[in-house]
Amino acid sequence: MCEANVYMRDETGHDRLFMEHVDIIIPGPDGLYMENIFGERKKVDAVIQEMQLVSHRIILSRPGSA
């Protein structure tokens, strides 16, 4: 499996699970569009902070909180 779990990093540096089994992330002018293997979709105003591909983790943060 090549999907990853997406986490949102807060202002204190803690990561909270945001979405599981994500296989599509598309950046856009107003944030990120994500879709997982089950067809669940989310759009969020965030930026990618870190990608841990071996660990299947993607860390996001809100703009301005990086």
PDB file of C-alpha atoms in Angstrom:
ATOM      1  CA  MET A   1       0.000   0.000   0.000  1.00  0.00           C
ATOM      2  CA  CYS A   2       1.251   3.462  -0.866  1.00  0.00           C
ATOM      3  CA  GLU A   3      -1.260   5.666   0.912  1.00  0.00           C
ATOM      4  CA  ALA A   4      -0.340   7.876   3.856  1.00  0.00           C
ATOM      5  CA  ASN A   5      -1.976   9.289   6.947  1.00  0.00           C
ATOM      6  CA  VAL A   6      -2.200  13.074   7.063  1.00  0.00           C
ATOM      7  CA  TYR A   7      -1.625  14.976  10.301  1.00  0.00           C
ATOM      8  CA  MET A   8      -2.258  18.629  11.156  1.00  0.00           C
ATOM      9  CA  ARG A   9       0.499  20.248  13.219  1.00  0.00           C
ATOM     10  CA  ASP A  10      -0.753  22.818  15.732  1.00  0.00           C
ATOM     11  CA  GLU A  11       0.986  25.937  17.060  1.00  0.00           C
ATOM     12  CA  THR A  12       2.614  23.938  19.861  1.00  0.00           C
ATOM     13  CA  GLY A  13       4.135  21.395  17.465  1.00  0.00           C
ATOM     14  CA  HIS A  14       1.747  18.543  18.232  1.00  0.00           C
ATOM     15  CA  ASP A  15       0.443  16.459  15.330  1.00  0.00           C
ATOM     16  CA  ARG A  16      -3.234  15.459  15.215  1.00  0.00           C
ATOM     17  CA  LEU A  17      -4.558  12.845  12.783  1.00  0.00           C
ATOM     18  CA  PHE A  18      -6.513  14.667  10.081  1.00  0.00           C
ATOM     19  CA  MET A  19      -7.225  11.989   7.452  1.00  0.00           C
ATOM     20  CA  GLU A  20      -6.296   8.333   6.969  1.00  0.00           C
ATOM     21  CA  HIS A  21      -5.321   6.333   3.861  1.00  0.00           C
ATOM     22  CA  VAL A  22      -4.792   9.374   1.625  1.00  0.00           C
ATOM     23  CA  ASP A  23      -3.635   8.587  -1.896  1.00  0.00           C
ATOM     24  CA  ILE A  24      -4.264  11.925  -3.659  1.00  0.00           C
ATOM     25  CA  ILE A  25      -3.171  15.417  -2.595  1.00  0.00           C
ATOM     26  CA  ILE A  26      -3.611  18.278  -5.049  1.00  0.00           C
ATOM     27  CA  PRO A  27      -2.333  21.738  -4.097  1.00  0.00           C
ATOM     28  CA  GLY A  28      -4.421  24.707  -5.184  1.00  0.00           C
ATOM     29  CA  PRO A  29      -4.540  28.459  -4.705  1.00  0.00           C
ATOM     30  CA  ASP A  30      -6.827  28.130  -1.671  1.00  0.00           C
ATOM     31  CA  GLY A  31      -5.356  25.057   0.024  1.00  0.00           C
ATOM     32  CA  LEU A  32      -5.063  21.322  -0.454  1.00  0.00           C
ATOM     33  CA  TYR A  33      -7.568  18.858  -1.881  1.00  0.00           C
ATOM     34  CA  MET A  34      -7.220  15.307  -0.524  1.00  0.00           C
ATOM     35  CA  GLU A  35      -8.884  12.029  -1.317  1.00  0.00           C
ATOM     36  CA  ASN A  36      -8.407   8.654   0.347  1.00  0.00           C
ATOM     37  CA  ILE A  37      -8.742   5.102  -0.947  1.00  0.00           C
ATOM     38  CA  PHE A  38     -12.369   4.971   0.225  1.00  0.00           C
ATOM     39  CA  GLY A  39     -13.403   8.024  -1.815  1.00  0.00           C
ATOM     40  CA  GLU A  40     -13.628  10.368   1.180  1.00  0.00           C
ATOM     41  CA  ARG A  41     -12.635  13.897   0.149  1.00  0.00           C
ATOM     42  CA  LYS A  42     -11.480  16.911   2.136  1.00  0.00           C
ATOM     43  CA  LYS A  43     -10.318  20.384   1.240  1.00  0.00           C
ATOM     44  CA  VAL A  44      -8.262  22.292   3.785  1.00  0.00           C
ATOM     45  CA  ASP A  45      -6.495  25.641   3.951  1.00  0.00           C
ATOM     46  CA  ALA A  46      -3.062  24.264   4.835  1.00  0.00           C
ATOM     47  CA  VAL A  47       0.483  23.819   3.589  1.00  0.00           C
ATOM     48  CA  ILE A  48       2.671  20.724   3.562  1.00  0.00           C
ATOM     49  CA  GLN A  49       5.350  20.972   6.247  1.00  0.00           C
ATOM     50  CA  GLU A  50       6.876  17.532   6.032  1.00  0.00           C
ATOM     51  CA  MET A  51       6.540  14.246   4.144  1.00  0.00           C
ATOM     52  CA  GLN A  52       7.813  11.055   5.793  1.00  0.00           C
ATOM     53  CA  LEU A  53       7.390   8.628   2.916  1.00  0.00           C
ATOM     54  CA  VAL A  54       8.839   5.531   4.599  1.00  0.00           C
ATOM     55  CA  SER A  55       6.558   6.143   7.597  1.00  0.00           C
ATOM     56  CA  HIS A  56       3.577   7.011   5.349  1.00  0.00           C
ATOM     57  CA  ARG A  57       3.056  10.334   7.191  1.00  0.00           C
ATOM     58  CA  ILE A  58       2.308  13.760   5.743  1.00  0.00           C
ATOM     59  CA  ILE A  59       2.397  16.711   8.123  1.00  0.00           C
ATOM     60  CA  LEU A  60       0.350  19.835   7.351  1.00  0.00           C
ATOM     61  CA  SER A  61       0.038  23.173   9.101  1.00  0.00           C
ATOM     62  CA  ARG A  62      -2.218  26.170   8.761  1.00  0.00           C
ATOM     63  CA  PRO A  63      -0.752  29.069   6.768  1.00  0.00           C
ATOM     64  CA  GLY A  64       1.154  31.427   9.034  1.00  0.00           C
ATOM     65  CA  SER A  65       1.668  28.883  11.817  1.00  0.00           C
ATOM     66  CA  ALA A  66       4.741  27.188  10.336  1.00  0.00           C
TER      67      ALA A  66
END
